Amino acid sequence: MKTQTKVAIAAASVAVIGGVALASAGMARGGFGHHGGHFGGGAGAMLMEQFDTNSDGSLTKIEIDETVRSRMVAADTNGDGQLDLEEFQPLLVEIMRPKIVDGFQFLDADGSAAISMEELERPVNRIMSRLDRNDDGALTERELRKRGGWHRGHHDDDDDDDD
């Protein structure tokens, strides 16, 4: 599993236990399976699995459109031709299930098919130790920016200060 994916998964685990700031930092770099504007192997395989309906190893616009249309119709439980949040949520979970399973398996270090608090804390502690540059037990936006995992649309030119 790529380091960026591990960081994103660990950051998501922090969100589960209340650390929304860390989750945002991990996901800001592109999230699961995204690498600088192109698909990694996992995402490409997931696209093929979900959209290559005739299993010929290539994706056509027709296959993609038909799959999207079919999922839309199935998810549109009230039949109004649109998806509200309640209709969209199960569809998104279905689409993201492979990545959800990957994240679960990453966190379930002992393979018990259950995630303990210790297993949730382990990647969080690794992230904190790497990002907390001044070892004060807290992450600032500045520390996250220096690590390249925080994007707020502004840049800090004074990176020589000790944090």
Short mmCIF file of C-alpha atoms in Angstrom, two decimals:
data_model
loop_
_atom_site.label_atom_id
_atom_site.label_comp_id
_atom_site.label_asym_id
_atom_site.label_seq_id
_atom_site.Cartn_x
_atom_site.Cartn_y
_atom_site.Cartn_z
CA MET A 1 0.00 0.00 0.00
CA LYS A 2 1.40 3.40 -0.98
CA THR A 3 2.50 5.80 1.78
CA GLN A 4 0.03 8.46 0.64
CA THR A 5 -2.83 5.97 0.93
CA LYS A 6 -1.66 4.89 4.39
CA VAL A 7 -1.59 8.52 5.53
CA ALA A 8 -5.08 9.10 4.09
CA ILE A 9 -6.42 5.98 5.83
CA ALA A 10 -4.81 6.91 9.13
CA ALA A 11 -6.13 10.45 8.79
CA ALA A 12 -9.61 9.09 8.19
CA SER A 13 -9.28 7.01 11.37
CA VAL A 14 -8.58 10.21 13.26
CA ALA A 15 -11.84 11.63 11.95
CA VAL A 16 -13.58 8.62 13.44
CA ILE A 17 -12.23 9.48 16.87
CA GLY A 18 -12.76 13.20 16.52
CA GLY A 19 -9.63 14.64 14.87
CA VAL A 20 -11.20 16.33 11.85
CA ALA A 21 -8.15 18.51 11.25
CA LEU A 22 -5.89 15.53 10.64
CA ALA A 23 -8.40 13.92 8.32
CA SER A 24 -8.51 17.08 6.23
CA ALA A 25 -4.73 17.14 6.03
CA GLY A 26 -4.51 13.58 4.77
CA MET A 27 -7.27 13.91 2.22
CA ALA A 28 -6.13 17.29 0.88
CA ARG A 29 -3.35 15.59 -1.07
CA GLY A 30 -5.82 13.85 -3.35
CA GLY A 31 -7.38 11.17 -1.19
CA PHE A 32 -7.54 7.49 -1.91
CA GLY A 33 -5.94 6.25 -5.12
CA HIS A 34 -5.19 9.68 -6.62
CA HIS A 35 -1.62 10.41 -7.61
CA GLY A 36 -0.90 13.79 -9.13
CA GLY A 37 -3.78 13.82 -11.60
CA HIS A 38 -3.60 10.24 -12.84
CA PHE A 39 -5.01 7.01 -11.50
CA GLY A 40 -2.99 4.56 -9.49
CA GLY A 41 -3.34 0.83 -10.17
CA GLY A 42 -6.05 0.35 -7.57
CA ALA A 43 -8.30 3.11 -8.87
CA GLY A 44 -7.84 2.03 -12.49
CA ALA A 45 -8.71 -1.54 -11.60
CA MET A 46 -11.75 -0.32 -9.68
CA LEU A 47 -12.91 1.69 -12.72
CA MET A 48 -12.55 -1.33 -14.99
CA GLU A 49 -14.39 -3.57 -12.54
CA GLN A 50 -17.29 -1.15 -12.19
CA PHE A 51 -17.67 0.11 -15.78
CA ASP A 52 -16.24 -2.46 -18.20
CA THR A 53 -19.61 -4.22 -18.53
CA ASN A 54 -18.60 -6.40 -21.49
CA SER A 55 -15.25 -7.36 -19.87
CA ASP A 56 -13.21 -6.54 -22.98
CA GLY A 57 -10.51 -4.65 -21.07
CA SER A 58 -11.50 -1.20 -22.33
CA LEU A 59 -13.98 1.45 -21.24
CA THR A 60 -16.28 3.19 -23.67
CA LYS A 61 -18.43 6.24 -23.05
CA ILE A 62 -21.47 4.07 -23.75
CA GLU A 63 -20.48 1.59 -20.99
CA ILE A 64 -19.86 4.41 -18.53
CA ASP A 65 -23.13 6.18 -19.40
CA GLU A 66 -25.16 2.97 -19.17
CA THR A 67 -23.63 2.07 -15.81
CA VAL A 68 -24.17 5.55 -14.40
CA ARG A 69 -27.76 5.64 -15.71
CA SER A 70 -28.50 2.19 -14.27
CA ARG A 71 -27.13 3.13 -10.86
CA MET A 72 -29.00 6.43 -10.91
CA VAL A 73 -32.32 4.72 -11.66
CA ALA A 74 -31.72 2.09 -8.96
CA ALA A 75 -30.75 4.71 -6.35
CA ASP A 76 -33.63 7.10 -7.22
CA THR A 77 -36.08 5.52 -4.79
CA ASN A 78 -38.70 8.26 -5.12
CA GLY A 79 -38.53 8.22 -8.93
CA ASP A 80 -38.09 11.98 -9.38
CA GLY A 81 -35.06 11.67 -11.69
CA GLN A 82 -32.71 13.18 -9.11
CA LEU A 83 -30.73 11.90 -6.15
CA ASP A 84 -31.11 13.61 -2.81
CA LEU A 85 -28.57 12.98 -0.06
CA GLU A 86 -30.47 10.01 1.37
CA GLU A 87 -30.58 8.34 -2.06
CA PHE A 88 -26.98 9.20 -2.92
CA GLN A 89 -25.38 7.94 0.28
CA PRO A 90 -25.91 4.18 -0.30
CA LEU A 91 -24.73 4.59 -3.90
CA LEU A 92 -21.51 6.24 -2.77
CA VAL A 93 -20.92 3.53 -0.16
CA GLU A 94 -21.40 0.87 -2.86
CA ILE A 95 -18.93 2.59 -5.18
CA MET A 96 -16.35 3.19 -2.44
CA ARG A 97 -16.71 -0.24 -0.79
CA PRO A 98 -13.39 -1.61 -2.13
CA LYS A 99 -11.51 1.37 -0.66
CA ILE A 100 -13.50 1.13 2.57
CA VAL A 101 -12.48 -2.53 2.85
CA ASP A 102 -8.84 -1.60 2.13
CA GLY A 103 -8.97 1.03 4.88
CA PHE A 104 -10.54 -1.40 7.33
CA GLN A 105 -7.94 -4.07 6.58
CA PHE A 106 -5.12 -1.54 6.96
CA LEU A 107 -6.38 -0.55 10.40
CA ASP A 108 -7.11 -4.14 11.49
CA ALA A 109 -3.42 -4.90 12.07
CA ASP A 110 -4.03 -8.19 13.88
CA GLY A 111 -6.50 -9.51 11.27
CA SER A 112 -9.26 -10.07 13.84
CA ALA A 113 -11.99 -8.58 11.61
CA ALA A 114 -12.53 -5.89 14.26
CA ILE A 115 -10.70 -2.63 14.89
CA SER A 116 -9.65 -1.94 18.45
CA MET A 117 -8.89 1.45 19.94
CA GLU A 118 -5.21 0.45 20.01
CA GLU A 119 -5.33 -0.26 16.26
CA LEU A 120 -6.93 3.15 15.64
CA GLU A 121 -4.34 4.88 17.79
CA ARG A 122 -1.30 3.24 16.16
CA PRO A 123 -1.45 5.09 12.78
CA VAL A 124 -2.59 8.29 14.50
CA ASN A 125 0.46 8.16 16.76
CA ARG A 126 2.74 7.63 13.74
CA ILE A 127 1.22 10.63 11.97
CA MET A 128 1.55 12.79 15.07
CA SER A 129 5.18 11.83 15.54
CA ARG A 130 5.99 12.73 11.91
CA LEU A 131 4.01 15.95 11.70
CA ASP A 132 4.42 17.42 15.21
CA ARG A 133 7.70 19.18 14.45
CA ASN A 134 8.10 20.74 17.91
CA ASP A 135 6.89 17.70 19.90
CA ASP A 136 4.27 19.69 21.80
CA GLY A 137 1.51 17.12 21.21
CA ALA A 138 -0.48 19.45 18.93
CA LEU A 139 -0.50 20.09 15.19
CA THR A 140 -0.69 23.61 13.88
CA GLU A 141 -1.62 24.64 10.36
CA ARG A 142 2.00 25.72 9.93
CA GLU A 143 3.31 22.23 10.77
CA LEU A 144 0.85 20.66 8.38
CA ARG A 145 1.77 23.10 5.60
CA LYS A 146 5.47 22.37 6.07
CA ARG A 147 4.74 18.68 5.61
CA GLY A 148 2.78 19.51 2.44
CA GLY A 149 -0.48 18.10 3.69
CA TRP A 150 -2.46 21.27 4.31
CA HIS A 151 -3.81 23.51 1.58
CA ARG A 152 -5.67 26.70 2.48
CA GLY A 153 -4.97 28.78 -0.61
CA HIS A 154 -2.26 30.82 1.05
CA HIS A 155 1.47 30.34 1.46
CA ASP A 156 3.70 31.04 4.40
CA ASP A 157 6.97 32.57 3.28
CA ASP A 158 8.51 32.49 6.75
CA ASP A 159 9.36 28.78 7.04
CA ASP A 160 12.57 29.30 8.99
CA ASP A 161 10.86 29.69 12.37
CA ASP A 162 10.98 26.83 14.82
CA ASP A 163 7.51 25.45 15.50
#
